[in-house]
Amino acid sequence: MRKGKAKASDRDVVTVPKRKGRGQQLLLPEPHPHQSGASSSSSTSVPPAPPPESTLVEDENAEESLEFGEEIIHFDSPIRAYDPTQTALAMAGHHHHGGGGGTSSSASSSAQAQEVRKRKSIKSEGSVEVVGPMEVEGSVKSMGAVTFTGDFSVRDRIEAYGDIEVNGNVTCGSKVKSFGSLYINGSMLCSDKVKIFGKLQITGTFECQDEIEVWGAVTINGYMKCNKLTAYGSLTTVGDQSWYEVEDTETVWGAKLIQHDDFEG
């Protein structure tokens, strides 16, 4: 409904008796070209009903009703919901740039979302899932399982009484110890010894500059490299593109299934 008073000449306006203090006006249609001016002025017949969209004129109480919290919704534009992930800083930048700065404000908020966070250490009494990118100056220790999602750089050791799961890229500058299993979906690089009391499953790459000791089965779907390998269970490579290399001593107490068809060194 468009606001404002409709304009019409005196000959086109008929005043309707007021109903409970409200006045309304009816707009009469323009005379047809074939009708003469005399006949239109002397005619006493009631004119036909005007079209519905042009008959009513807003009264004075219409604008007053909008002052009590009511809102007119136009459905010709999309309805945008509030995004809870948008930070207050990003919203402040959007208002600072104005309506034309929406592109730059979303670009800055995207850059802030990819900014590397820093933590001194991470300790948990139960299972914990951390999301990167993140740099940890100390260690990561959990009394349960640990799940890494994203990119991580851990300067000290990683210890968990449960499983350790990597969904991304993790670099550890010290030892890795898990009383459960180690699942790698991505890549992991360790500078010190890795000891796993459960299974080791690799889907991607796993490099250790020291010894890898695994009490359970080892499954490699990708690539593994270490200085020394001790596996008390079986070792299996999956597919022709999966392989591993040990620079020093290799000890596998279980069955060892290796495919070297596409291996060229």
XYZ file of C-alpha atoms in Angstrom:
265
model
C 0.000 0.000 0.000
C 1.513 3.302 -1.026
C 1.401 6.111 1.522
C 0.116 9.628 0.944
C -3.190 11.205 -0.082
C -4.648 10.469 -3.494
C -5.130 13.601 -5.634
C -8.266 14.148 -7.646
C -10.203 17.115 -9.002
C -13.375 18.385 -7.334
C -15.593 16.887 -9.997
C -14.228 13.385 -9.359
C -14.623 13.264 -5.581
C -17.748 12.173 -3.734
C -17.755 12.360 0.038
C -19.230 9.346 1.807
C -20.900 9.926 5.181
C -18.483 9.345 8.055
C -18.513 6.079 9.992
C -17.503 6.398 13.606
C -15.309 9.427 13.084
C -13.568 8.216 9.882
C -13.886 9.917 6.515
C -13.426 8.098 3.221
C -13.353 9.323 -0.353
C -14.420 7.615 -3.539
C -12.612 8.438 -6.773
C -14.895 8.464 -9.810
C -13.587 7.304 -13.177
C -12.870 9.819 -15.936
C -15.707 10.363 -18.461
C -15.446 8.453 -21.736
C -14.399 10.457 -24.825
C -17.776 9.913 -26.577
C -19.690 11.582 -23.738
C -20.316 15.331 -24.063
C -19.456 17.856 -21.390
C -23.090 18.931 -20.985
C -24.382 15.441 -20.468
C -21.732 14.685 -17.852
C -22.479 17.879 -15.900
C -26.276 17.547 -16.007
C -26.446 13.803 -15.444
C -27.924 12.795 -12.103
C -27.319 9.038 -12.443
C -25.052 7.320 -9.929
C -21.649 6.628 -11.506
C -20.402 3.013 -11.667
C -18.312 1.630 -8.824
C -14.637 2.544 -9.201
C -11.890 -0.137 -9.369
C -10.962 -1.609 -5.969
C -7.341 -0.549 -6.159
C -8.158 3.174 -6.488
C -11.261 3.595 -4.317
C -9.872 3.953 -0.809
C -7.738 6.780 0.457
C -5.783 6.334 3.675
C -7.317 8.095 6.618
C -5.381 9.930 9.282
C -5.399 6.944 11.627
C -3.483 4.723 9.173
C -0.087 6.290 9.851
C -0.768 6.399 13.581
C -1.097 2.603 13.677
C 2.502 2.242 12.432
C 3.847 4.108 15.427
C 3.176 1.190 17.781
C 5.765 -1.263 16.449
C 3.955 -2.426 13.321
C 5.996 -2.921 10.165
C 5.149 -3.108 6.473
C 6.863 -6.081 4.780
C 7.557 -5.905 1.046
C 7.903 -9.331 -0.551
C 9.533 -8.057 -3.748
C 12.974 -8.366 -2.075
C 14.499 -11.485 -0.428
C 14.255 -11.918 3.333
C 17.738 -12.171 4.868
C 18.154 -14.080 8.122
C 20.707 -13.226 10.791
C 23.920 -15.225 10.502
C 25.120 -16.206 14.014
C 28.599 -16.999 12.686
C 29.157 -13.395 11.669
C 31.320 -11.687 14.265
C 30.646 -8.293 15.752
C 33.853 -7.010 14.211
C 32.750 -8.043 10.743
C 29.371 -6.380 11.279
C 31.064 -3.191 12.455
C 33.222 -3.203 9.332
C 30.125 -3.627 7.179
C 28.452 -0.561 8.714
C 31.690 1.381 8.420
C 31.960 0.775 4.676
C 28.268 1.439 4.112
C 26.027 -0.200 1.562
C 28.683 -0.268 -1.174
C 31.287 -1.963 1.047
C 29.584 -5.335 1.343
C 32.166 -7.095 -0.832
C 35.166 -5.760 1.067
C 33.519 -6.487 4.419
C 32.805 -10.128 3.521
C 36.360 -10.483 2.230
C 37.759 -9.153 5.510
C 35.540 -11.472 7.564
C 36.699 -14.423 5.427
C 40.319 -13.443 6.038
C 39.649 -13.256 9.780
C 38.080 -16.726 9.704
C 41.299 -18.123 8.159
C 43.583 -16.344 10.634
C 45.795 -18.747 12.582
C 44.918 -18.901 16.270
C 47.579 -19.462 18.917
C 47.294 -21.429 22.170
C 49.832 -22.141 24.887
C 48.587 -25.688 25.471
C 45.451 -27.815 25.299
C 44.456 -30.117 28.165
C 41.167 -31.959 28.543
C 39.705 -34.382 31.086
C 37.680 -36.047 28.341
C 37.491 -36.292 24.578
C 38.157 -33.066 22.711
C 37.878 -31.851 19.120
C 39.935 -28.861 18.035
C 39.480 -26.935 14.799
C 42.314 -25.176 13.004
C 44.199 -23.403 11.697
C 45.981 -23.266 15.059
C 49.469 -23.072 16.543
C 50.039 -24.675 19.957
C 53.218 -23.571 21.699
C 52.973 -26.331 24.317
C 51.419 -29.788 24.318
C 48.045 -31.362 23.596
C 46.926 -33.845 26.279
C 43.557 -35.533 26.695
C 42.174 -38.179 29.041
C 39.950 -39.258 26.150
C 40.157 -39.008 22.377
C 41.588 -36.097 20.387
C 40.337 -35.036 16.956
C 42.254 -32.513 14.859
C 40.251 -30.849 12.093
C 42.184 -28.429 9.914
C 45.827 -27.344 9.989
C 47.823 -27.583 13.234
C 51.343 -26.968 14.438
C 52.094 -28.430 17.893
C 55.524 -27.651 19.299
C 55.442 -30.122 22.208
C 54.039 -33.651 22.520
C 50.594 -35.037 21.757
C 49.155 -37.574 24.223
C 45.727 -39.184 24.408
C 44.252 -42.051 26.415
C 41.820 -42.587 23.570
C 42.126 -42.422 19.797
C 43.896 -39.675 17.901
C 42.206 -38.677 14.651
C 43.690 -36.273 12.123
C 41.417 -34.693 9.510
C 43.782 -32.244 7.869
C 47.470 -31.503 8.409
C 49.303 -31.824 11.737
C 52.955 -31.092 12.536
C 54.295 -32.207 15.925
C 57.710 -31.162 17.208
C 57.899 -33.827 19.914
C 56.533 -37.287 20.796
C 53.120 -38.709 19.962
C 51.557 -41.300 22.263
C 48.121 -42.868 22.016
C 46.619 -45.600 24.175
C 44.035 -46.021 21.440
C 44.453 -45.928 17.670
C 45.851 -43.300 15.317
C 43.752 -42.424 12.255
C 45.272 -40.077 9.685
C 43.079 -38.598 6.954
C 45.465 -36.083 5.438
C 49.083 -35.673 6.519
C 51.072 -35.822 9.740
C 54.736 -35.016 10.422
C 56.411 -35.910 13.740
C 59.933 -35.036 14.880
C 60.170 -37.586 17.708
C 59.010 -41.106 18.555
C 55.444 -42.236 17.900
C 53.983 -44.975 20.113
C 50.518 -46.386 19.443
C 48.906 -49.118 21.533
C 46.061 -49.565 19.069
C 45.949 -49.557 15.272
C 47.586 -47.226 12.779
C 45.489 -46.368 9.736
C 46.870 -43.945 7.168
C 44.876 -42.369 4.357
C 47.359 -39.843 3.047
C 50.938 -39.362 4.262
C 52.659 -39.999 7.591
C 56.296 -39.103 8.236
C 58.241 -39.622 11.458
C 61.866 -38.572 11.884
C 62.288 -41.125 14.681
C 60.719 -44.501 15.509
C 57.151 -45.653 14.934
C 56.021 -48.358 17.364
C 52.592 -49.894 16.807
C 51.023 -52.686 18.849
C 48.064 -53.188 16.534
C 47.694 -53.587 12.791
C 49.167 -51.071 10.361
C 47.212 -50.126 7.229
C 48.741 -47.748 4.691
C 46.585 -46.206 1.988
C 49.091 -43.677 0.753
C 52.635 -43.172 2.001
C 54.545 -43.688 5.255
C 58.163 -42.880 6.086
C 60.112 -43.284 9.332
C 63.612 -43.854 10.687
C 62.724 -47.080 12.553
C 59.604 -49.235 12.433
C 58.407 -51.743 15.039
C 55.028 -53.343 14.330
C 53.754 -56.161 16.564
C 50.764 -56.794 14.310
C 50.308 -57.027 10.562
C 51.312 -54.432 7.986
C 49.208 -53.919 4.860
C 49.557 -51.508 1.959
C 46.356 -50.760 0.026
C 46.542 -50.363 -3.754
C 49.427 -50.124 -6.142
C 50.099 -46.497 -5.214
C 50.590 -47.180 -1.492
C 54.074 -47.777 -0.102
C 56.387 -47.021 2.803
C 60.081 -46.680 3.490
C 62.187 -47.194 6.619
C 65.626 -45.613 6.744
C 67.054 -47.786 9.541
C 65.572 -50.895 11.212
C 62.251 -52.474 10.223
C 60.624 -55.110 12.450
C 57.188 -56.522 11.622
C 56.028 -59.444 13.786
C 52.774 -60.073 11.981
C 51.884 -60.725 8.358
C 53.270 -58.259 5.854
C 51.410 -57.638 2.601
C 53.157 -55.215 0.260
C 52.534 -54.420 -3.410
C 55.579 -53.098 -5.299
C 54.147 -53.171 -8.842
C 54.265 -49.411 -9.436
C 57.105 -48.670 -7.036
C 60.162 -47.202 -8.778
C 62.174 -46.102 -5.727
